[in-house]
XYZ file of C-alpha atoms in Angstrom:
623
model
C 0.025 0.504 0.064
C 2.928 2.514 0.208
C 3.261 3.312 -3.551
C -0.182 3.318 -3.743
C -0.778 5.884 0.309
C 2.140 7.809 -1.904
C -0.299 8.787 -5.401
C -3.183 9.867 -3.521
C -0.487 11.989 -0.861
C 0.767 13.211 -3.953
C -1.668 13.921 -5.683
C -4.861 14.888 -3.601
C -6.182 16.571 -1.374
C -7.533 14.214 2.123
C -11.284 15.242 0.551
C -10.261 13.895 -2.830
C -8.738 10.846 -1.307
C -11.688 10.436 0.889
C -14.294 10.453 -2.175
C -11.688 8.328 -4.507
C -12.237 5.930 -1.955
C -15.571 5.655 -1.810
C -16.683 5.280 -5.077
C -14.115 3.809 -6.363
C -11.457 2.207 -3.842
C -10.157 -1.115 -5.518
C -9.383 -2.322 -1.780
C -12.976 -4.415 -2.254
C -11.940 -7.469 -3.834
C -13.288 -7.679 -7.356
C -16.034 -10.261 -7.688
C -15.471 -10.932 -11.658
C -12.499 -12.224 -12.550
C -11.476 -15.652 -14.302
C -10.716 -18.983 -12.887
C -7.937 -19.980 -12.399
C -5.411 -22.731 -10.966
C -1.888 -21.778 -12.582
C -1.148 -18.403 -12.396
C 1.582 -18.121 -8.875
C 0.585 -14.845 -6.505
C 2.798 -12.099 -7.472
C 4.799 -10.723 -5.056
C 4.817 -6.548 -3.548
C 7.649 -6.206 -4.414
C 6.778 -7.890 -8.289
C 3.524 -5.583 -8.173
C 5.063 -2.464 -7.672
C 8.264 -2.494 -10.492
C 5.729 -4.292 -13.276
C 2.919 -1.350 -12.648
C 4.244 1.406 -10.601
C 1.041 1.518 -8.377
C 2.681 -0.595 -5.433
C -0.905 -1.749 -3.418
C 1.167 -3.917 -1.226
C -1.460 -6.919 -0.547
C -4.576 -5.454 -1.669
C -4.887 -8.540 -4.534
C -3.117 -10.868 -2.178
C -5.866 -13.186 -0.736
C -6.455 -13.197 2.597
C -3.525 -15.149 4.471
C -6.194 -16.735 7.193
C -6.675 -18.938 3.926
C -4.297 -19.186 1.994
C -2.317 -20.747 4.544
C -4.787 -23.408 5.931
C -4.274 -26.756 5.210
C -5.740 -28.274 1.783
C -5.097 -31.625 0.334
C -4.261 -31.554 -3.045
C -1.358 -32.455 -5.790
C -2.592 -28.848 -7.692
C -2.098 -24.944 -6.305
C -5.223 -24.418 -4.456
C -7.688 -22.924 -6.933
C -8.716 -19.270 -6.771
C -12.848 -19.338 -6.366
C -14.514 -15.846 -8.684
C -18.446 -15.542 -9.394
C -19.214 -15.412 -12.456
C -21.417 -12.628 -12.594
C -21.329 -8.557 -12.107
C -22.360 -8.719 -7.982
C -20.983 -4.861 -7.699
C -20.633 -2.224 -10.227
C -17.709 -1.875 -12.375
C -16.163 1.370 -13.180
C -14.955 1.812 -16.830
C -12.812 4.827 -18.249
C -14.292 4.569 -22.276
C -11.175 5.739 -24.211
C -10.657 6.663 -27.274
C -6.775 6.343 -29.388
C -6.875 9.251 -32.488
C -4.015 8.722 -35.216
C -2.404 6.129 -33.338
C 0.019 4.642 -36.631
C 1.740 8.317 -36.238
C 2.507 7.564 -32.175
C 5.460 5.811 -31.502
C 6.464 2.357 -29.923
C 8.159 3.364 -26.911
C 5.266 6.502 -26.450
C 2.275 3.426 -26.705
C 4.178 1.735 -23.862
C 3.887 3.771 -21.801
C -0.143 4.796 -22.615
C -0.922 0.798 -21.895
C 1.293 1.783 -19.012
C -1.019 3.708 -17.582
C -4.323 2.177 -19.051
C -2.962 -0.682 -16.410
C -2.539 1.240 -13.670
C -5.983 2.533 -13.486
C -7.260 -0.662 -13.554
C -5.942 -1.477 -10.832
C -7.120 1.465 -9.248
C -10.424 1.158 -10.368
C -11.358 1.927 -13.414
C -11.828 -0.522 -15.685
C -10.900 0.671 -19.689
C -12.366 0.098 -23.330
C -10.214 1.719 -25.727
C -11.529 2.309 -29.451
C -9.091 2.913 -32.289
C -9.736 5.958 -34.445
C -7.460 5.642 -37.162
C -8.367 7.992 -39.414
C -5.238 10.653 -40.699
C -5.460 14.342 -39.851
C -6.077 15.374 -43.421
C -8.826 12.713 -44.349
C -12.453 13.264 -44.015
C -13.218 9.616 -44.893
C -13.472 7.069 -42.576
C -11.965 4.580 -43.143
C -13.495 2.204 -46.010
C -13.125 -1.689 -44.800
C -13.961 -2.838 -47.752
C -10.774 -1.849 -48.934
C -8.544 -4.897 -47.744
C -4.798 -1.559 -47.197
C -7.650 -0.028 -44.762
C -8.992 -3.235 -43.315
C -5.283 -3.966 -42.246
C -3.803 -0.710 -40.852
C -6.812 -1.142 -37.837
C -6.565 -4.390 -37.177
C -2.985 -3.394 -36.901
C -3.078 -0.485 -34.389
C -5.600 -2.202 -32.432
C -3.011 -5.338 -31.688
C -0.630 -2.288 -31.154
C -2.305 -1.633 -28.469
C -2.997 -4.699 -27.276
C 0.607 -5.139 -27.401
C 1.387 -2.354 -25.732
C -1.311 -2.957 -23.090
C 0.058 -6.795 -22.362
C 4.096 -5.040 -22.277
C 3.165 -4.746 -18.942
C 2.218 -7.332 -15.811
C -1.741 -6.986 -15.994
C -4.536 -9.011 -16.925
C -3.544 -7.729 -20.106
C -6.144 -6.720 -23.422
C -8.153 -8.175 -25.504
C -8.522 -6.972 -29.611
C -12.535 -7.725 -29.570
C -14.283 -8.095 -32.849
C -17.909 -8.964 -34.268
C -19.105 -6.645 -31.549
C -20.348 -3.778 -33.614
C -22.982 -3.831 -35.609
C -24.474 -1.339 -37.986
C -28.792 -1.300 -38.749
C -29.828 0.419 -42.167
C -32.458 3.010 -40.159
C -31.653 5.378 -37.369
C -28.640 7.044 -39.524
C -30.483 10.740 -39.587
C -32.687 11.304 -36.430
C -33.558 14.931 -35.000
C -33.050 14.555 -31.536
C -30.088 17.248 -30.533
C -28.979 13.779 -28.031
C -28.381 10.478 -29.037
C -29.849 7.787 -27.380
C -30.168 6.493 -30.847
C -28.303 5.497 -33.705
C -27.555 2.872 -36.941
C -24.374 1.589 -34.939
C -24.785 -0.282 -31.759
C -23.272 -2.863 -29.683
C -24.640 -6.290 -30.802
C -23.497 -8.746 -28.085
C -22.816 -7.520 -24.934
C -21.733 -10.573 -23.139
C -19.060 -10.445 -25.392
C -17.868 -7.334 -24.066
C -18.681 -7.280 -20.446
C -16.609 -10.926 -19.546
C -12.615 -9.930 -20.840
C -14.283 -6.694 -19.136
C -15.153 -8.516 -15.611
C -12.406 -10.529 -15.769
C -10.429 -7.707 -15.522
C -9.391 -7.952 -19.395
C -8.884 -4.222 -21.476
C -11.027 -4.876 -24.838
C -9.250 -2.615 -27.605
C -11.881 -2.204 -30.628
C -11.355 -1.614 -34.578
C -13.554 0.838 -35.626
C -15.194 -2.149 -37.938
C -18.945 -2.489 -38.029
C -20.229 -5.244 -39.179
C -24.452 -4.979 -40.944
C -27.598 -7.016 -38.784
C -29.015 -8.526 -41.915
C -25.976 -10.386 -43.859
C -22.882 -10.171 -41.488
C -21.143 -7.606 -43.559
C -18.101 -4.853 -42.560
C -18.930 -1.627 -43.544
C -17.705 1.478 -43.254
C -17.899 3.334 -38.858
C -15.840 6.221 -37.199
C -14.575 5.997 -34.327
C -16.872 7.848 -33.042
C -20.139 6.459 -33.911
C -18.488 3.418 -32.160
C -18.167 5.566 -29.309
C -21.236 7.171 -28.691
C -22.801 2.843 -28.844
C -20.839 1.931 -26.477
C -21.537 4.701 -24.309
C -25.277 3.904 -25.319
C -24.833 0.484 -24.091
C -23.034 1.202 -21.137
C -25.689 3.462 -19.577
C -28.401 1.539 -20.869
C -29.978 2.755 -23.544
C -29.881 0.355 -26.204
C -32.585 -1.712 -24.427
C -35.439 -2.058 -27.719
C -38.847 -3.221 -26.468
C -40.899 -5.194 -27.834
C -44.698 -3.033 -28.190
C -46.013 -6.254 -26.048
C -43.233 -6.358 -22.937
C -44.810 -4.848 -19.827
C -42.512 -0.668 -19.347
C -42.248 -1.131 -16.284
C -39.571 -4.676 -17.000
C -38.070 -2.803 -19.738
C -37.636 -0.480 -17.247
C -36.536 -2.962 -14.834
C -33.896 -3.962 -17.323
C -32.932 -0.403 -17.770
C -32.290 -0.169 -14.222
C -29.956 -3.967 -13.532
C -27.978 -2.963 -16.541
C -26.964 0.926 -15.123
C -25.972 -1.297 -12.354
C -23.389 -3.260 -13.414
C -21.822 -0.629 -15.033
C -20.961 2.762 -14.439
C -19.174 4.356 -17.407
C -17.526 7.045 -15.419
C -15.390 8.859 -17.892
C -14.821 9.634 -22.238
C -11.327 9.989 -22.268
C -9.663 10.966 -25.777
C -6.465 10.671 -26.586
C -5.625 12.890 -29.404
C -2.435 14.465 -30.939
C -4.071 17.902 -31.225
C -4.116 17.510 -27.615
C -7.577 20.056 -25.800
C -9.382 21.535 -27.089
C -8.400 25.680 -28.139
C -8.837 28.737 -26.549
C -9.221 31.754 -28.607
C -7.959 33.882 -25.947
C -4.625 34.888 -27.284
C -3.429 33.355 -24.634
C -1.792 30.218 -27.107
C -3.722 27.129 -24.407
C -6.106 25.115 -24.090
C -9.224 25.606 -22.634
C -8.396 23.889 -19.047
C -12.240 23.361 -18.266
C -15.499 22.990 -19.543
C -19.167 23.502 -18.341
C -21.136 22.399 -21.575
C -24.435 23.636 -20.896
C -22.525 27.191 -19.939
C -20.175 27.432 -22.919
C -21.020 24.665 -25.649
C -22.398 26.810 -28.039
C -19.729 29.281 -27.891
C -17.094 27.601 -27.950
C -18.265 25.565 -30.542
C -18.862 29.346 -32.553
C -15.531 30.430 -32.617
C -13.689 27.112 -33.528
C -16.429 26.826 -36.581
C -15.166 30.724 -36.975
C -11.836 30.124 -36.806
C -11.962 27.480 -39.529
C -13.437 29.222 -42.172
C -10.667 31.777 -41.768
C -8.283 29.238 -41.282
C -9.598 28.114 -45.058
C -7.074 26.987 -47.694
C -4.232 28.437 -45.238
C -1.961 25.402 -45.169
C -3.639 22.788 -43.285
C -4.878 24.090 -40.414
C -8.789 24.251 -40.748
C -8.286 20.770 -40.763
C -6.468 20.194 -37.179
C -9.635 22.674 -36.346
C -11.837 20.570 -37.625
C -10.748 17.993 -35.402
C -11.520 19.950 -32.299
C -14.928 20.295 -33.564
C -15.509 16.757 -33.830
C -13.810 16.687 -30.566
C -15.678 18.887 -28.784
C -18.651 17.786 -30.231
C -18.550 13.363 -29.473
C -17.132 15.257 -25.112
C -20.900 16.780 -25.758
C -23.047 13.900 -27.040
C -21.874 11.397 -24.896
C -21.897 13.072 -21.834
C -25.632 13.942 -22.137
C -26.122 10.627 -21.750
C -24.738 9.868 -18.674
C -25.072 11.399 -15.098
C -24.354 14.997 -14.389
C -21.153 12.462 -12.348
C -19.664 11.552 -15.365
C -16.205 13.637 -16.841
C -14.443 13.868 -19.704
C -10.595 14.524 -20.077
C -9.000 14.897 -23.525
C -5.016 15.135 -23.738
C -2.210 13.845 -26.030
C -1.043 10.129 -25.802
C 2.524 12.378 -24.469
C 0.948 13.355 -21.940
C -1.128 10.310 -20.689
C 2.538 8.574 -21.163
C 4.246 10.428 -18.265
C 4.936 7.687 -15.301
C 4.739 9.701 -12.505
C 8.078 9.022 -11.309
C 10.539 11.497 -10.802
C 11.977 13.385 -12.844
C 15.296 12.711 -14.046
C 17.172 15.640 -14.315
C 16.464 19.006 -13.043
C 16.255 22.638 -14.514
C 17.296 24.781 -11.595
C 16.055 28.025 -14.118
C 13.131 26.898 -14.338
C 12.374 25.371 -10.748
C 11.873 22.204 -11.954
C 13.150 19.996 -8.925
C 12.532 15.836 -8.035
C 8.839 16.493 -8.215
C 6.758 13.452 -9.872
C 5.282 14.611 -13.495
C 1.580 14.704 -12.068
C -0.062 12.135 -15.315
C -3.397 13.594 -16.287
C -5.363 10.393 -16.200
C -4.727 9.184 -12.830
C -4.536 12.802 -11.549
C -8.474 12.996 -12.565
C -8.672 9.779 -10.942
C -8.335 10.388 -7.720
C -9.437 14.233 -7.961
C -12.362 14.668 -11.135
C -10.407 17.533 -11.893
C -7.659 18.794 -14.292
C -4.265 19.362 -13.628
C -4.622 22.987 -13.695
C -7.624 24.813 -12.186
C -9.550 26.751 -14.763
C -9.658 29.642 -12.618
C -6.259 30.062 -12.500
C -4.635 32.955 -13.792
C -2.260 32.216 -17.267
C 0.059 33.455 -15.921
C 0.253 31.623 -12.807
C -1.077 28.092 -15.064
C 2.680 28.280 -16.594
C 4.624 28.968 -13.538
C 2.585 25.573 -11.868
C 2.802 23.669 -14.440
C 7.103 24.479 -13.953
C 7.157 23.816 -10.733
C 5.423 20.911 -10.876
C 7.485 19.244 -13.611
C 4.703 18.551 -16.394
C 6.490 20.927 -19.518
C 4.590 20.845 -22.375
C 4.543 21.926 -25.905
C 2.057 24.820 -24.930
C 0.738 25.557 -21.785
C -2.202 23.529 -21.518
C -2.665 20.580 -23.578
C -5.182 18.870 -21.620
C -9.408 19.880 -20.731
C -11.465 18.880 -18.597
C -15.172 18.103 -19.344
C -18.002 18.107 -17.265
C -22.013 17.992 -19.102
C -21.602 20.885 -15.718
C -24.540 23.759 -14.712
C -26.233 26.969 -15.828
C -25.185 29.993 -14.363
C -26.661 32.158 -14.282
C -25.737 36.328 -13.858
C -27.962 38.833 -13.807
C -28.541 41.694 -14.984
C -26.500 39.485 -18.076
C -23.760 41.945 -18.917
C -23.202 40.975 -22.062
C -26.462 43.377 -22.745
C -26.080 45.343 -20.126
C -21.837 45.486 -18.481
C -21.099 46.190 -15.100
C -19.851 49.576 -14.780
C -20.418 52.060 -11.783
C -21.249 54.746 -14.411
C -24.164 52.993 -16.093
C -26.862 55.033 -15.594
C -28.827 52.503 -15.789
C -30.863 51.235 -11.626
C -28.632 49.446 -10.081
C -30.302 45.711 -9.729
C -33.058 44.523 -6.123
C -33.477 41.873 -4.995
C -37.190 41.320 -5.471
C -35.686 41.150 -9.285
C -38.118 37.914 -10.469
C -34.967 36.421 -11.599
C -34.140 36.283 -8.016
C -35.083 33.620 -6.304
C -34.277 34.977 -2.406
C -35.068 32.022 -0.608
C -32.905 29.726 -1.984
C -29.677 33.130 -1.875
C -30.212 32.962 1.631
C -29.781 29.371 1.830
C -27.072 29.366 0.065
C -24.855 31.701 1.719
C -26.133 30.782 5.113
C -24.993 26.864 4.833
C -21.563 27.827 2.336
C -19.815 30.185 5.443
C -22.228 27.779 8.446
C -23.725 30.889 9.671
C -26.954 32.762 9.778
C -27.796 36.014 8.538
C -29.244 39.151 9.841
C -31.316 39.405 6.916
C -33.153 42.554 7.539
C -29.593 44.319 8.124
C -27.598 42.659 5.400
C -30.332 43.250 3.515
C -30.998 47.428 4.427
C -27.092 47.172 3.073
C -27.209 46.144 0.062
C -29.744 46.844 -0.858
C -29.146 50.477 -2.973
C -25.774 49.215 -4.156
C -26.364 45.439 -6.064
C -24.613 45.129 -9.289
C -25.388 41.737 -9.757
C -25.960 38.265 -9.105
C -24.158 35.380 -10.213
C -25.829 31.818 -9.663
C -24.510 28.147 -10.697
C -27.234 25.242 -11.259
C -29.623 24.826 -8.552
C -28.275 27.223 -6.366
C -25.021 25.399 -5.777
C -23.073 28.169 -5.502
C -23.121 31.519 -6.119
C -21.398 35.101 -5.853
C -23.479 39.093 -4.781
C -21.526 41.990 -5.655
C -22.015 45.794 -5.068
C -20.894 48.565 -5.778
C -18.976 50.512 -2.576
C -18.224 54.426 -1.667
C -14.876 55.269 -0.727
C -15.077 56.828 2.832
C -15.266 60.131 2.361
C -16.823 60.169 -0.784
C -19.863 61.681 -0.743
C -22.818 59.064 -1.594
C -25.367 61.647 -3.564
C -25.585 59.847 -6.955
C -23.118 62.165 -8.845
C -21.237 61.246 -11.380
C -17.730 61.556 -9.895
C -19.251 59.789 -6.525
C -20.216 56.926 -9.129
C -16.579 56.577 -10.969
C -15.285 56.685 -7.327
C -17.959 53.781 -6.821
C -15.441 50.097 -6.079
C -16.630 47.093 -7.400
C -16.613 44.591 -4.368
C -17.487 40.766 -3.600
C -19.631 41.051 -0.803
C -20.596 36.946 -0.883
C -19.351 34.178 -2.612
C -20.767 31.187 -1.879
C -20.993 27.277 -2.566
C -23.001 24.364 -0.366
C -20.898 22.690 1.528
C -22.465 19.497 -0.360
C -20.637 20.400 -3.739
C -17.339 22.234 -2.150
C -14.380 20.902 -3.453
C -16.348 18.646 -5.662
C -17.665 20.088 -9.231
C -15.757 23.041 -10.037
C -18.250 25.523 -8.777
C -15.974 27.504 -8.153
C -14.433 27.639 -10.147
C -17.318 27.214 -12.679
C -18.345 31.298 -10.071
C -15.500 31.918 -10.454
C -14.322 32.432 -13.951
C -17.832 33.534 -14.726
C -16.636 36.399 -11.916
C -13.402 37.673 -13.699
C -14.143 36.688 -17.183
C -17.530 37.924 -17.964
C -18.699 40.325 -14.816
C -15.500 42.732 -13.636
C -13.201 41.995 -16.591
C -10.936 45.033 -15.424
C -11.792 43.732 -11.779
C -13.220 43.891 -8.307
C -11.445 43.319 -4.613
C -12.719 41.376 -1.216
C -11.674 39.990 1.640
C -11.382 37.779 3.676
C -11.071 36.515 7.191
C -7.094 35.539 8.273
C -8.102 32.709 8.807
C -10.294 31.161 6.382
C -9.226 28.811 4.968
C -9.915 29.300 2.003
C -7.796 32.492 1.159
C -5.021 29.912 -0.385
C -7.500 29.756 -3.026
C -7.729 33.048 -2.834
C -4.254 33.672 -2.867
C -3.737 31.452 -5.890
C -6.614 33.831 -7.740
C -5.710 37.349 -7.226
C -3.767 39.446 -9.249
C -2.773 41.137 -5.451
C -4.016 41.420 -1.239
C -2.934 42.647 1.547
C -3.076 42.300 4.880
C -4.650 45.370 5.993
C -2.830 46.270 9.865
C -5.206 46.515 12.934
C -7.495 44.338 11.180
C -7.873 40.523 11.045
C -8.628 40.860 7.412
C -6.902 40.133 4.255
C -7.960 42.113 0.989
C -7.628 40.654 -2.799
C -8.377 42.432 -5.952
C -8.297 41.018 -9.728
C -7.234 45.195 -10.957
C -3.930 45.517 -12.637
C -1.771 48.121 -11.164
C -3.731 48.382 -8.172
C -0.722 48.145 -6.384
C 1.025 51.791 -7.988
C -2.309 53.818 -8.133
C -2.325 55.059 -4.762
C -6.114 56.472 -5.326
C -6.901 53.053 -5.875
C -4.952 51.059 -3.785
C -6.463 53.415 -0.897
C -10.096 52.788 -2.522
C -9.623 49.675 -1.879
C -8.526 49.446 1.526
C -10.294 52.065 2.881
C -14.014 49.447 1.557
C -12.727 46.492 3.189
C -12.262 48.130 5.947
C -15.818 49.882 6.307
C -18.313 47.408 5.328
C -19.633 46.110 8.334
C -20.861 42.150 8.401
C -24.502 41.247 8.523
C -24.159 37.473 10.909
C -27.299 37.148 13.230
C -25.277 34.944 15.547
C -22.071 37.383 16.084
C -22.547 40.492 15.368
C -20.328 42.031 18.729
C -17.484 40.503 17.407
C -14.966 42.859 16.348
C -12.772 42.347 13.043
């Protein structure tokens, strides 16, 4: 268990570790394995050297049973159950263009997939051997294309089996193609012409710990003729199968029995991750930082990002092969949108390069003093994501600090962040909409009122009180902010949010004059996340990102008690901080140049000192 615990301690917080163990706990004995009376038990040392994940006695039989005297002339057989009695956690992995990935990198990717299996996440691999310059799918009727698809599948199988473990197996004849359902108007791909025809052939190796590898080859259901299919169609078909949506009900069947059948299928398999390994890396951002999106909240950002990519492709049409690269990103984004729409909100996706997935997690052999790289371990994005359900970097970090964090962790990439973490996520409501009504102190529009029908006031109050674990003095608080609310951000069903005010610095007349309004300070009055959503789901990142990108791109300030455990998170995201003398407050800001503008600094400090807390339980405490 030593190295296993070391992995947890080096890449996850205690909260992340508890969350991972409660869901995947690999210490639970697997209930589905092949009978194997011939394979000797591997030593702990063998396990560590073989997979790089030392799980100690995790997979060895209980000592009392193992040492019981048995009259037999052969090694005692290991008993296993032939049916899935526990939910099997699965990651669906698509590897694009494996033919351009060298053998060493592919073997390291196989190493990582084996590690995921040992840590409780079984993998199913789909091979996408399309070249970047080709818009057409492989024509499996041509011997050459068929051979490429099979050869690349076999390469991946060999790469996985290069490392000790249960191994891998290429599966044929599990993908069927029907004549109908080719063009469905539904935006959610609950049906499709490509489907899994033999569920048992797919689950049998999975249950034994074997990694199935599937080439993009389909067979017609009526004549069993090979027909061209895309790897994306195969991924969607597998997603529907694992989500229990591939059930075909007859008209005479009882709908209640059909529903029970679907529930049974969903209990067998939990598709927790969609992983795309693509030489092009994550979904590129068009913000000029030359990096990929770190995190995409599909509910909020999908349409905007897709439009940006399509515009980029149109603008670069005819310019070398750039538009072809953008087309790859568009297809990846749409595939993640279509798959995650079929899965529970807890499922997520990760898009990265094979080179990053090949990171071993071992200490760097050489250090670069100029970059400050010491003997830290390289973070494998797939392992890190399994343990934390987060990207290696936070999406709300400033771009400069994202690069600095990568260097400090020993993750030196060709681009600042070639990985994209994706969740179906949650909608974000910004009131008022800054794209229609910018949040500026000189705006002639009146301040937002709490009576605005777009605000669910009881839920907003509950969010604040739950997050801070304190009761508001509601009348006092509302009286203070009533005439100065700049806006409100709400994430999901009030799972997170922020309330902003325009504050007048001390000594400035609050008379509504133009001069007074121009001196008003944008102030983050409350930043709240429900306890059950803290540390997971990226709710805080979603709210903070909306604040700095959409609401106050020119900056905002706030304060926090010096002993607030969230301060470390604030320090990483703020442009500057100041521990205000003779107070228990630390001031933060995201505004450029505050430290060089005496007037702005004094206005910020004056506001942060002057705001009086409105808590019902401890109003007398002087902060």
